[in-house]
Coordinates of C-alpha atoms in Angstrom, one line a residue:
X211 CA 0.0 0.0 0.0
X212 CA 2.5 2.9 0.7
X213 CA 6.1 2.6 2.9
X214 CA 4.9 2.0 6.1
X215 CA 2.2 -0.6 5.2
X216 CA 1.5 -3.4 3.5
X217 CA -1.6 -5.7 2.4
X218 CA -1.6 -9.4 2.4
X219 CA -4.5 -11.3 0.7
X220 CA -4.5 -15.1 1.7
X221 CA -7.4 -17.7 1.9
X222 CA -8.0 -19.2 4.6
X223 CA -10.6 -21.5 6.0
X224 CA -13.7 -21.0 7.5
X225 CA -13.9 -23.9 10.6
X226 CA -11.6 -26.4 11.8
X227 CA -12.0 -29.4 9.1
X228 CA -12.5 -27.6 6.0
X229 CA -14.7 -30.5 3.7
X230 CA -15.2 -28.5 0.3
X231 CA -14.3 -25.2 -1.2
X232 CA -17.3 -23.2 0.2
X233 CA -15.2 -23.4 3.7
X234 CA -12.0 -21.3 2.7
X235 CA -12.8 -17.8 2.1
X236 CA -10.2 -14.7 0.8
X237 CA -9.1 -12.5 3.7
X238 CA -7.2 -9.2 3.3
X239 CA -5.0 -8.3 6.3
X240 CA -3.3 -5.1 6.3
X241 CA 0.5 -5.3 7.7
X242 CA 2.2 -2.5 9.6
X243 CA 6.2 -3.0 8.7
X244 CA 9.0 -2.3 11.1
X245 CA 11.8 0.2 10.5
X246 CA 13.8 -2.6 9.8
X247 CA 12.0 -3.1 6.5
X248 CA 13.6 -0.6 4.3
X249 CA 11.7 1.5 1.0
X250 CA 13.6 -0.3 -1.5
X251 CA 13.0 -4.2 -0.1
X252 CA 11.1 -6.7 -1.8
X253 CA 8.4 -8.6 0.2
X254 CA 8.3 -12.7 0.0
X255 CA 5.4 -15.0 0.9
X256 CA 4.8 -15.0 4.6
X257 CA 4.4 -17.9 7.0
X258 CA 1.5 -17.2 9.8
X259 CA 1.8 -19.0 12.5
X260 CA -0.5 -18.9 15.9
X261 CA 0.9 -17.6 19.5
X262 CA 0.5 -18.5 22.9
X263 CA -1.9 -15.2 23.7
X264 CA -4.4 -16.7 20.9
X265 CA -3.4 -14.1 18.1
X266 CA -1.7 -14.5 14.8
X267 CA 1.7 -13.7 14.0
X268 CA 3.7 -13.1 10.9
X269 CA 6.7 -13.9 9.6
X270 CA 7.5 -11.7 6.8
X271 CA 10.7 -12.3 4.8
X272 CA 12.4 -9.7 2.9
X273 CA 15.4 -9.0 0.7
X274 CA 17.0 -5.7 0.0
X275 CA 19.5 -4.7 -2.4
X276 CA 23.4 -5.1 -2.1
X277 CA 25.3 -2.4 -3.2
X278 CA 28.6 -3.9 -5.2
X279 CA 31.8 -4.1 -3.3
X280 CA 34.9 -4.6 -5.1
X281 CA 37.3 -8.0 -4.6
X282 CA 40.5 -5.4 -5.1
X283 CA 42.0 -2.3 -4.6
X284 CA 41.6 -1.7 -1.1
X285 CA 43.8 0.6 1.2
X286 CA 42.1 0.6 4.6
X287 CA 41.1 -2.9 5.9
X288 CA 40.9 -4.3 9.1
X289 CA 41.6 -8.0 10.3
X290 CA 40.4 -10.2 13.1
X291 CA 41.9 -13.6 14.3
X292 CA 39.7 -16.0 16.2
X293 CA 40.6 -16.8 19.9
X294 CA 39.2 -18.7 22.7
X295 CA 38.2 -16.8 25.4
X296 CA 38.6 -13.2 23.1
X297 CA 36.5 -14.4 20.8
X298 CA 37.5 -11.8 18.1
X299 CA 41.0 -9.8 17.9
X300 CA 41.7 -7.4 15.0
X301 CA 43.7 -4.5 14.0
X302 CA 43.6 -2.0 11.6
X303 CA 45.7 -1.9 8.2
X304 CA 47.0 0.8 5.5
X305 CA 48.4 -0.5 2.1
X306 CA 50.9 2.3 1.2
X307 CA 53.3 2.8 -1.4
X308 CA 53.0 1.0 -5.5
X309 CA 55.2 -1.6 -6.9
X310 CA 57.7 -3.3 -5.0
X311 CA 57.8 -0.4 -2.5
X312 CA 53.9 -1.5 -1.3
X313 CA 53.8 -2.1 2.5
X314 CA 51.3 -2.0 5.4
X315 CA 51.4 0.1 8.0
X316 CA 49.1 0.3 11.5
X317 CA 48.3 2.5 14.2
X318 CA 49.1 -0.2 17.1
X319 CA 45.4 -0.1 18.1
X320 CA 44.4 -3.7 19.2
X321 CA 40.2 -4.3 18.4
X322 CA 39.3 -7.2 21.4
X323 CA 35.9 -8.7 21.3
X324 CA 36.0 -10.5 24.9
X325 CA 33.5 -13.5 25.5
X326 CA 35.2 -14.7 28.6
X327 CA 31.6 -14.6 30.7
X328 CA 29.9 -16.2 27.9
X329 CA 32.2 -18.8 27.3
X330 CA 31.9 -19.5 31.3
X331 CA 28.0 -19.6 30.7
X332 CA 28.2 -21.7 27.8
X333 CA 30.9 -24.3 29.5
X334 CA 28.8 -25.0 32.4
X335 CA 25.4 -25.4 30.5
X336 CA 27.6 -27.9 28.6
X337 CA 28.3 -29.4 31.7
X338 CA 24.5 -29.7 32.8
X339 CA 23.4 -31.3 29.6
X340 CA 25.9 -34.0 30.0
X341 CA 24.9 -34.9 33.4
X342 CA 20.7 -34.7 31.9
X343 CA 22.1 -37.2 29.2
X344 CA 23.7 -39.5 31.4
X345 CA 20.7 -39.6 34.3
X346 CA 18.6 -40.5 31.3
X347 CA 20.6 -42.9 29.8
X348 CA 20.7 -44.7 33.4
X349 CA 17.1 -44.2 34.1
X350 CA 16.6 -46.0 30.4
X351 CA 18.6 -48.7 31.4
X352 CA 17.3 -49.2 34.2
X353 CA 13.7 -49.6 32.7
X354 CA 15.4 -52.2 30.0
X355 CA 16.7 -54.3 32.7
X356 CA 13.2 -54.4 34.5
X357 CA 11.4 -55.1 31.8
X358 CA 7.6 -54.1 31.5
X359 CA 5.8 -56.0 33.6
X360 CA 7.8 -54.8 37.0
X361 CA 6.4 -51.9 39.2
X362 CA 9.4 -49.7 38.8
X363 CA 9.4 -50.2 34.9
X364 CA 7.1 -47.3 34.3
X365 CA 8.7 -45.2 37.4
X366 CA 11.8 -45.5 35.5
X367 CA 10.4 -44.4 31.8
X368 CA 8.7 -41.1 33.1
X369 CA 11.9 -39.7 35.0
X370 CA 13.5 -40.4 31.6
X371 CA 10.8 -38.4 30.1
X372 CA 11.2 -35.6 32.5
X373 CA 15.0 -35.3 31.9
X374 CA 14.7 -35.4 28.4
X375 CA 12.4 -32.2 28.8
X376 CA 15.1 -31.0 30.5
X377 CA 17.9 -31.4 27.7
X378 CA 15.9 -30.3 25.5
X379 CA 15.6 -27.1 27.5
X380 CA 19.2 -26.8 28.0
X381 CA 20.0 -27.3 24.1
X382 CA 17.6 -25.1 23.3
X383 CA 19.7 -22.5 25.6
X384 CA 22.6 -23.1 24.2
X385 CA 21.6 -22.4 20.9
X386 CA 20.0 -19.5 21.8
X387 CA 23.2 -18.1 23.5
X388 CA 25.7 -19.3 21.0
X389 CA 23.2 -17.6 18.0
X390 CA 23.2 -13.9 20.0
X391 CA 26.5 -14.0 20.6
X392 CA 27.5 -15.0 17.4
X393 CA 25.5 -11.9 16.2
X394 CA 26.9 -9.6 18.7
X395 CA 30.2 -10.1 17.7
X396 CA 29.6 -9.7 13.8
X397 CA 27.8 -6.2 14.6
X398 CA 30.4 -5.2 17.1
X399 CA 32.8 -6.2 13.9
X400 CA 30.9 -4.4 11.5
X401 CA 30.9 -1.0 13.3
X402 CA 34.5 -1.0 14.1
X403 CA 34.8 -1.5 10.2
X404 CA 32.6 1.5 9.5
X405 CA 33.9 3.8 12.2
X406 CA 37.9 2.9 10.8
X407 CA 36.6 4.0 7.5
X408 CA 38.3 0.4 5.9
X409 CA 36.5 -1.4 3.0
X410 CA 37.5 -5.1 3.7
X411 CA 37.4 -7.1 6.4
X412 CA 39.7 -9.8 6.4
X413 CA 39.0 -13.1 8.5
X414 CA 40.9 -16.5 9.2
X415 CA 40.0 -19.3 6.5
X416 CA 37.4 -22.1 8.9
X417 CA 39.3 -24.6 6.6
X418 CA 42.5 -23.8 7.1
X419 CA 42.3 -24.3 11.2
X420 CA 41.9 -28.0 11.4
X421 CA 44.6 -29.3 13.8
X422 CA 47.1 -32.0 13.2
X423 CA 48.2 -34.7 14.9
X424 CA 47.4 -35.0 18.3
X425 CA 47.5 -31.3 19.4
X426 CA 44.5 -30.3 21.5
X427 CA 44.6 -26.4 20.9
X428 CA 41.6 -26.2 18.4
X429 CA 39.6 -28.3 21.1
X430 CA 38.6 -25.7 22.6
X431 CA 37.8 -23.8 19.9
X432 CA 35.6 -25.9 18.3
X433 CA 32.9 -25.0 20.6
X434 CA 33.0 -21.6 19.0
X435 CA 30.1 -20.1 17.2
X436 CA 32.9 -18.8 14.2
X437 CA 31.1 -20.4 11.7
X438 CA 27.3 -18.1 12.5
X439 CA 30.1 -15.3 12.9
X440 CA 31.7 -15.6 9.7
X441 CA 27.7 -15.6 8.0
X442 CA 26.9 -13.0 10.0
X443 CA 29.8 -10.5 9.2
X444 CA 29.1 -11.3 5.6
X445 CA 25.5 -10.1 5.9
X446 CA 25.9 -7.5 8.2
X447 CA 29.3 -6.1 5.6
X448 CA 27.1 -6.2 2.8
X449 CA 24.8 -4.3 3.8
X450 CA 27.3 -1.4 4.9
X451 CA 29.2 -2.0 1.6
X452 CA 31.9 -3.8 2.8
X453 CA 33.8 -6.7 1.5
X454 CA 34.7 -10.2 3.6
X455 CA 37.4 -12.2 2.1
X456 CA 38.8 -15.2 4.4
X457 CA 43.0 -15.5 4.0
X458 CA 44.6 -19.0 4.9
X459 CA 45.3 -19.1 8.5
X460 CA 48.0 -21.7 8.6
X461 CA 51.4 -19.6 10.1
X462 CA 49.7 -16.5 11.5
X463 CA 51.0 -16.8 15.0
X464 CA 54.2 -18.7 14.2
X465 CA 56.1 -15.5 12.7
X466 CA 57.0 -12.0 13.8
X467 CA 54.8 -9.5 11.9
X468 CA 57.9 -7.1 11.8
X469 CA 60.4 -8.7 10.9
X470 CA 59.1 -12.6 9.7
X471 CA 61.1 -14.5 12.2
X472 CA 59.8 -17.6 14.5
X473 CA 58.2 -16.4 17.5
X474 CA 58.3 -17.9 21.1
X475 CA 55.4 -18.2 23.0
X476 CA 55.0 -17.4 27.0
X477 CA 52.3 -17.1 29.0
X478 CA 53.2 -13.6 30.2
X479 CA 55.4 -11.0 29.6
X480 CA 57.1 -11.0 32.6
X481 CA 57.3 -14.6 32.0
X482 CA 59.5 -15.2 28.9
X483 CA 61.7 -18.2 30.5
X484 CA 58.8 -20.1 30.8
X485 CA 56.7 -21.8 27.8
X486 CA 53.2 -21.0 27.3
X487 CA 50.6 -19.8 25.2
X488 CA 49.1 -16.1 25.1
X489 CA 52.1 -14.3 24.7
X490 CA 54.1 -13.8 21.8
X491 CA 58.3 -12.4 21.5
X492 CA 60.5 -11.7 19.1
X493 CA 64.0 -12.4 19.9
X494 CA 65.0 -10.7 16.7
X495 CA 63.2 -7.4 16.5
X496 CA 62.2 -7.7 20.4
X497 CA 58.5 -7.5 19.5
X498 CA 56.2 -9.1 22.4
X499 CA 52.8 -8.2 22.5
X500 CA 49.6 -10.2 22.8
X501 CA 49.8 -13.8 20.3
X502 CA 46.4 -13.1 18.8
X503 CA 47.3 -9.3 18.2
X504 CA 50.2 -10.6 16.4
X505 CA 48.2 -12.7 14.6
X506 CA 45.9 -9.7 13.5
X507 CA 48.3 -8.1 12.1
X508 CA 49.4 -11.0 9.7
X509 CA 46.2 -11.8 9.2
X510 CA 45.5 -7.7 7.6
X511 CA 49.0 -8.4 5.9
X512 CA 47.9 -11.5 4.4
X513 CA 44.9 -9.8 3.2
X514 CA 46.4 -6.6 1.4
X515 CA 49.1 -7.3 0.0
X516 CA 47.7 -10.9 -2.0
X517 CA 43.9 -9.5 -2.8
X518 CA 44.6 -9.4 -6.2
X519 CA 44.6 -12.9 -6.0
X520 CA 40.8 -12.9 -4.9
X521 CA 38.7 -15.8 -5.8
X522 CA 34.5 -15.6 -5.4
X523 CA 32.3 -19.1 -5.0
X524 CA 29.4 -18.6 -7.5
X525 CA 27.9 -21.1 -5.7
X526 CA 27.9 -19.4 -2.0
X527 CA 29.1 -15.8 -3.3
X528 CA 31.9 -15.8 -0.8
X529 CA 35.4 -14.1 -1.6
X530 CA 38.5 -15.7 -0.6
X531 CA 42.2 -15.7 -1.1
X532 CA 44.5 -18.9 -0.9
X533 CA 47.8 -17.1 -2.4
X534 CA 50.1 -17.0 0.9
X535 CA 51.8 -14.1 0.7
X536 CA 54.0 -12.6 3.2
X537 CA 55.0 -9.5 4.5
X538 CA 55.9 -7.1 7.1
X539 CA 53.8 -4.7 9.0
X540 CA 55.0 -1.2 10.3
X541 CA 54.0 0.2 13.8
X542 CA 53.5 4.2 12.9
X543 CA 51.9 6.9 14.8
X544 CA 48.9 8.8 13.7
X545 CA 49.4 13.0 13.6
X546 CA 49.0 14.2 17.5
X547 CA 47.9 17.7 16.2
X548 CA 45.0 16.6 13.7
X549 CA 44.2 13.9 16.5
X550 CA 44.2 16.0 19.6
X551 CA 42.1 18.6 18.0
X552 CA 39.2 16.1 16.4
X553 CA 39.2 14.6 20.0
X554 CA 38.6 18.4 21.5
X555 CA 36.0 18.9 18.9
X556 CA 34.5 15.9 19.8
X557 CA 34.2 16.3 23.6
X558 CA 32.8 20.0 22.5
X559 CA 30.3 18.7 21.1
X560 CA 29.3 16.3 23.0
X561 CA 29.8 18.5 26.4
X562 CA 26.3 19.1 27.6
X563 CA 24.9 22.8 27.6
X564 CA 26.3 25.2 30.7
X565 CA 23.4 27.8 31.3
X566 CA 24.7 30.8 32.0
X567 CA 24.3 32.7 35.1
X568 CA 25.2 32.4 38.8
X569 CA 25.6 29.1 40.3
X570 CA 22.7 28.0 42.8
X571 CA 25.1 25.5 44.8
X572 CA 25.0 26.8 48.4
X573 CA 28.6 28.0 49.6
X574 CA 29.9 28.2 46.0
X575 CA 30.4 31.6 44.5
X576 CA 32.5 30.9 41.3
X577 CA 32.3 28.2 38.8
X578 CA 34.6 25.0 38.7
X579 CA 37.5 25.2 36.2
X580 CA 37.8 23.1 33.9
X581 CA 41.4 22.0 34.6
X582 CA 44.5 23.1 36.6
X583 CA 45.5 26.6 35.2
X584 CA 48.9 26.3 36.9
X585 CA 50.5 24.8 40.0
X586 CA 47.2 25.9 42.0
X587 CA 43.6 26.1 40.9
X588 CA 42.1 29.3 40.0
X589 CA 41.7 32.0 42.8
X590 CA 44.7 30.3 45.0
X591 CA 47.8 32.1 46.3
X592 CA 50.7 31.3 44.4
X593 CA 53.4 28.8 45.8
X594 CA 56.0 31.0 45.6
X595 CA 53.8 33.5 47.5
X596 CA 53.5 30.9 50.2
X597 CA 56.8 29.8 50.1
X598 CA 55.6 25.6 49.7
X599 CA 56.8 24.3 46.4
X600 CA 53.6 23.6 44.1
X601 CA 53.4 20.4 42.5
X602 CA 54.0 20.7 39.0
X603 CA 51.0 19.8 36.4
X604 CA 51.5 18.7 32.6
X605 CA 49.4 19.5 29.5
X606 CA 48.0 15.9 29.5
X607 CA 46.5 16.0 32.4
X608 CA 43.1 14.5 32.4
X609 CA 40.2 16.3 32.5
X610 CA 38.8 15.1 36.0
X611 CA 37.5 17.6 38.3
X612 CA 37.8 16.0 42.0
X613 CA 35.0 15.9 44.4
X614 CA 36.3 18.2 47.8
X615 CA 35.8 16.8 51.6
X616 CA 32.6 18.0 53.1
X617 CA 32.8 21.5 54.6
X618 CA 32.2 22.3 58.4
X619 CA 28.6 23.3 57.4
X620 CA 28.1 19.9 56.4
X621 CA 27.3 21.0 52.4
X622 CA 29.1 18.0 50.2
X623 CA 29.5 18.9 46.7
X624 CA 29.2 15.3 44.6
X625 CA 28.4 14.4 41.5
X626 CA 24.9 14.2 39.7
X627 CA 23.2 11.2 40.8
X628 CA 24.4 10.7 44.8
X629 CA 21.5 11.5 46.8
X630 CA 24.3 13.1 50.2
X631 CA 21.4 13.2 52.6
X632 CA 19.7 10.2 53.0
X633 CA 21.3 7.9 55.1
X634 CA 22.8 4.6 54.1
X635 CA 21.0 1.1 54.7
X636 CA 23.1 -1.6 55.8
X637 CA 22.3 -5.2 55.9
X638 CA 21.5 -7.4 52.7
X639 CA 19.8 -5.7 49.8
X640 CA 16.7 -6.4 48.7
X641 CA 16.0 -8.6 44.9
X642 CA 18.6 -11.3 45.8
X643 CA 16.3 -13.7 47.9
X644 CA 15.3 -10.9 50.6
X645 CA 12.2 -9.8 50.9
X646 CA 11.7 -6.2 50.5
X647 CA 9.8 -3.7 53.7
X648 CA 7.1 -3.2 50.6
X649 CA 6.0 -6.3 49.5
X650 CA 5.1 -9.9 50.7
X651 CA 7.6 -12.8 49.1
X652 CA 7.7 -16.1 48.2
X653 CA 9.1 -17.3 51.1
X654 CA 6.3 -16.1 53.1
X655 CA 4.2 -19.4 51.5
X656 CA 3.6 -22.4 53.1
X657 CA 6.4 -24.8 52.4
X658 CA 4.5 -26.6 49.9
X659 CA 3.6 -24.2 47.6
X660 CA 7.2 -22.3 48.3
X661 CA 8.9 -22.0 44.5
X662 CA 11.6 -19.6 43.1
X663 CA 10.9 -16.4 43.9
X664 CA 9.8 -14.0 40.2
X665 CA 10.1 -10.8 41.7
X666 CA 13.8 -10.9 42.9
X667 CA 16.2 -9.5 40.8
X668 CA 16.2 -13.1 38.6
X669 CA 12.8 -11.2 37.1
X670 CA 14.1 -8.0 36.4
X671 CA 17.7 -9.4 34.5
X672 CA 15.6 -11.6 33.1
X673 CA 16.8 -10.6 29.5
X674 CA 20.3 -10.5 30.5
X675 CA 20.4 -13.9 31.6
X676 CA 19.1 -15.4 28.5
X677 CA 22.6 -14.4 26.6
X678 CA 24.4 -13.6 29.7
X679 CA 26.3 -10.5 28.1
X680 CA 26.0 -8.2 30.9
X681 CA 29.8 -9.1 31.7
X682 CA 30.9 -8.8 28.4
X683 CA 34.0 -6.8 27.6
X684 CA 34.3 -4.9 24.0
X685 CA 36.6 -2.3 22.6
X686 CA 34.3 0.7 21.7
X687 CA 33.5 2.0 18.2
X688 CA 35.7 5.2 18.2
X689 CA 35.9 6.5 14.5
X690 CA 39.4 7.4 14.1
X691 CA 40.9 9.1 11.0
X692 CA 41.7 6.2 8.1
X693 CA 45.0 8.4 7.1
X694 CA 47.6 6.8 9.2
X695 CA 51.4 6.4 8.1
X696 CA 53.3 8.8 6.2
X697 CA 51.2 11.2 3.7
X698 CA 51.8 10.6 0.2
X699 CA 54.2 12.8 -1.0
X700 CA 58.7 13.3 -0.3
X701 CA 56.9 15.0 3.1
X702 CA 57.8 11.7 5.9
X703 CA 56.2 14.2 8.3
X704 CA 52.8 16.2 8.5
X705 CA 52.7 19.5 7.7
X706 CA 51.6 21.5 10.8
X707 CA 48.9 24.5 11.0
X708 CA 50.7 27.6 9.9
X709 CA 49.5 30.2 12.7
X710 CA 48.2 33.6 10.9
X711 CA 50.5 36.7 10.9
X712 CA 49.4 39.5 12.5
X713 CA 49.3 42.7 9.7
X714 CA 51.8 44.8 9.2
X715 CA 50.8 48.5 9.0
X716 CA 52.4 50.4 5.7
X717 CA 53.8 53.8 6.1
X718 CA 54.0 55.7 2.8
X719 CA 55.7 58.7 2.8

C-alpha cells in the first residue's frame, strides 16, 4: 500500500475441518512493517503462525539490495583472528606505497571482542546437559533391565521423560546463547569496520584451522560459534558495503609481523623463561605483545598485499584468497595535532549545555574550572607567594575535576546522581532472595507451595540472563581518521597548521 504498510490477501478456511471449497474464504489483512523493513526491499510469501496469547503472527521475509563491493584495490582494511576466550581480535591496516615499495602500515590499536563470561555460561550449561544425558541414559537402562511387567518399569520411563524435557531445554539454551553472541560479535565487527573507514574485512580461513596430529589447541575452539560469525559478518558487511574475504590461516601466530622471524610463545610478559601460550616475542626485532594481536596483524598483511589474487564461489558468493603471501607490517603513529584537536571537537560537542548565570550551589560563589590553570587552581595564592613548592602539572593531564571533603557546614559537593542526605541502609539488599519492607515474598508461603521467587532481581535481569552479556568486555566503536602512516608525498612528516601573521601597517611617505 504505501512505505509504512502493507496488504496481504490469503485464503483461509472457515472452521476447523475444512470438507469442500465453500469453507475457505479470501481474507485481506493489512501489515504495519518495522523500520527494519527498508523502502527499496522486496516482500516474500509469509508464513502465519499462531501464539500462545491466541493471536496471529507473521513472519515476513524480505530481501533488500546489495550495493557492489569490489574484490581489489583496497587501502584501509581491518583483520580479526579468532581466539578462545577473546573471541575476536583485529587491527587496523594501510596498504601504502605502488610496486615493489607496497607495505602495510598500522596505528598499534588492538580491536578485542571479549567472551570470557559467555564462554563460562556456555561451559557449564555444557556441563548440565551431559549430566541430563547421562541420568537418562541410566534411568533407560534401568527400565530395559526391568522389563515391562515390574512396578518400577514405568517409574523409571517417566523420570526419563522428564530429563529429556530438561535437555531439551538446555540445548535449546545453548543455541539461543551461541546464535546472539554470534550476532553480537559480527555487529560489534561491522561498526568497528565502519567507524575505521576500511572497505574489507579480512577473516581466518574455517578450513585452514583443522589441527594436526594430536595437538588439542583447536579443542577448545571448536565449541565456538565462528562459523554463525563468519555468515553474519558477511551479511551484516554487505549491507554497509563492505567486503569479507577469508585468508589461509596456517602460520599466523608462528612468525614475527615485523620482521618474519619464528616467535616464542609465554604465557606472560614478565614470564618469557617459561613456555606457554598467550604471549608472543620476538627475539629478533624484540616484538612481544599479545599472540592473537600478532596474529591480526598477519592476518590484515595476508589480506592486502595478495587481494589481487581474490577468488568468489558462484555457488555461496563468498570471496577468498588462498595465495600466501607474506609481509611485514610497520608500527607508525597517527598525527598528534590533527588527533588532539578532532578529540577536543568531539568532547565539544558532545559537552552538555552550561546555562549561563550564577551558580545556585549553596557555599559556591564561582564556577569549577575546567582543569588546573597552573601549579594551583584558580583563585589560590601562588606557591611561591606561600613559600611551599607547588606540584608541577602537565598538559595531559586528564580532564577530572575532583570531588572536595565536606565542609564544616556539612554541604558535600558530589556528582549528579548521589543522593548526600539520605542515610545509608546496611544489611543485605533487597531482589537477591530478601524480601523487601514493601512487599510480601515467596518465602512467606507455606512450604509446599514455596517456588523460586519472580520478583527478585532473577525477574528483572531476566533478558540478561538469557545471553548472559551483561559481563561482556568490548573495545568501543571510536571512529578514528583512516590516514595513518606517512602522507603521500617526499613530506615523511605532517605538515603543521601555519598560525596567521598578525598585519603589518604600511607607512608611505
Amino acid at each position: 500500500m504505501d512505505e509504512t504498510t502493507a496488504r496481504l490477501r490469503v485464503k483461509l478456511p472457515l472452521n476447523a475441518i475444512p470438507a469442500s471449497g465453500r469453507d475457505w474464504a479470501w481474507h485481506v489483512i493489512d501489515l504495519r512493517l518495522p523500520g527494519t523493513v527498508g523502502v527499496d526491499s522486496v516482500l516474500h510469501t509469509p508464513t502465519l503462525r499462531p501464539t500462545r496469547a491466541g493471536r496471529i503472527a507473521v513472519d515476513l521475509p524480505h530481501s533488500r539490495p546489495a550495493p557492489a563491493v569490489k574484490a581489489s584495490g583496497h587501502t584501509v582494511a581491518v583483520g580479526f583472528d579468532w581466539g578462545v576466550n577473546t573471541l575476536l581480535t583485529g587491527t587496523l591496516g594501510r596498504l601504502t606505497g605502488k610496486g615493489r615499495s607496497k607495505r602495510v602500515v598500522t596505528d598499534g590499536r588492538p580491536l578485542i571482542f571479549d567472551a570470557t563470561t559467555v564462554s563460562a555460561t556456555l561451559h557449564r550449561l555444557r556441563g548440565v546437559r551431559e549430566h541430563l544425558a547421562a541420568k537418562r541414559d541410566h534411568y533407560r537402562a534401568l527400565a530395559d533391565g526391568l522389563g515391562s511387567p515390574h512396578l518400577a518399569w514405568g517409574e523409571h520411563l517417566d523420570r526419563a521423560l522428564v530429563l529429556e524435557v530438561e535437555h531439551w531445554r538446555v540445548c535449546a539454551r545453548i543455541r539461543h546463547v551461541n546464535a546472539a553472541l554470534a550476532w553480537a560479535a559480527a555487529r560489534w565487527a561491522v561498526d568497528q569496520a565502519v567507524a575505521l573507514g576500511a572497505s574489507v574485512i579480512y577473516l581466518e580461513d574455517l578450513a585452514t584451522l583443522e589441527a594436526r596430529g594430536h595437538r588439542r589447541g583447536n579443542a577448545r575452539l571448536s565449541g565456538q560459534v565462528r562459523g554463525t560469525v563468519a555468515e553474519a559478518i558477511r551479511h551484516l558487511g554487505a549491507k554497509a558495503g563492505i567486503a569479507v574475504v577469508t585468508v589461509p590461516a596456517r602460520g599466523t601466530s608462528k612468525l614475527c609481523p615485523g620482521c618474519l622471524a619464528t616467535l616464542t610463545h609465554h604465557p606472560a610478559p614478565d614470564r618469557l623463561a617459561e613456555r606457554g601460550w598467550k604471549w608472543a616475542y620476538c627475539t629478533r626485532c624484540g616484538l612481544s605483545m599479545d599472540r592473537d594481536h600478532a596474529a591480526a596483524r598477519r592476518i590484515v598483511s595476508r589480506g592486502l598485499l595478495g587481494q589481487t589474487h581474490t577468488t568468489t564461489d558462484r555457488t555461496t558468493n563468498t570471496r577468498t584468497i588462498r595465495t600466501t603471501i607474506d609481509g611485514t607490517v610497520t608500527l607508525v603513529r597517527r598525527p598528534k595535532k590533527t588527533t588532539r584537536r578532532l578529540r577536543r571537537q568531539r568532547q565539544a560537542e558532545q559537552a552538555p549545555h552550561r546555562p549561563d548565570g550564577p551558580k545556585t550551589t549553596p557555599g559556591k560563589g564561582r564556577p569549577t574550572p575546567s582543569r588546573p590553570t597552573g601549579p594551583q587552581h584558580r583563585g589560590a595564592p601562588h606557591a611561591a607567594q606561600r613559600r611551599v613548592p607547588g606540584p608541577k602539572t602537565s598538559r595531559r593531564m586528564p580532564e577530572v575535576r575532583t570531588v572536595p571533603a565536606t565542609t564544616p557546614t556539612g554541604v558535600v559537593q558530589r556528582p549528579a546522581g548521589h543522593d548526600t542526605q539520605a542515610p545509608t541502609s546496611f544489611g543485605p539488599v533487597p531482589g537477591h532472595g530478601v524480601p523487601a519492607h514493601d512487599r510480601v515474598e515467596e518465602d512467606l508461603l507455606p512450604p509446599g507451595r514455596r517456588r523460586l521467587s519472580r520478583r527478585t532481581c532473577r525477574r528483572r535481569t531476566r533478558a540478561a540472563e538469557r545471553t548472559g552479556f551483561h559481563h561482556l568486555h568490548a573495545t568501543q566503536a571510536h571512529p578514528l581518521t583512516p590516514r595513518i602512516g606517512p602522507p603521500d608525498g617526499n613530506r615523511t612528516r605532517p605538515r603543521r597548521a601555519r598560525k596567521a601573521r598578525k598585519p603589518q601597517a604600511h607607512t608611505e611617505f
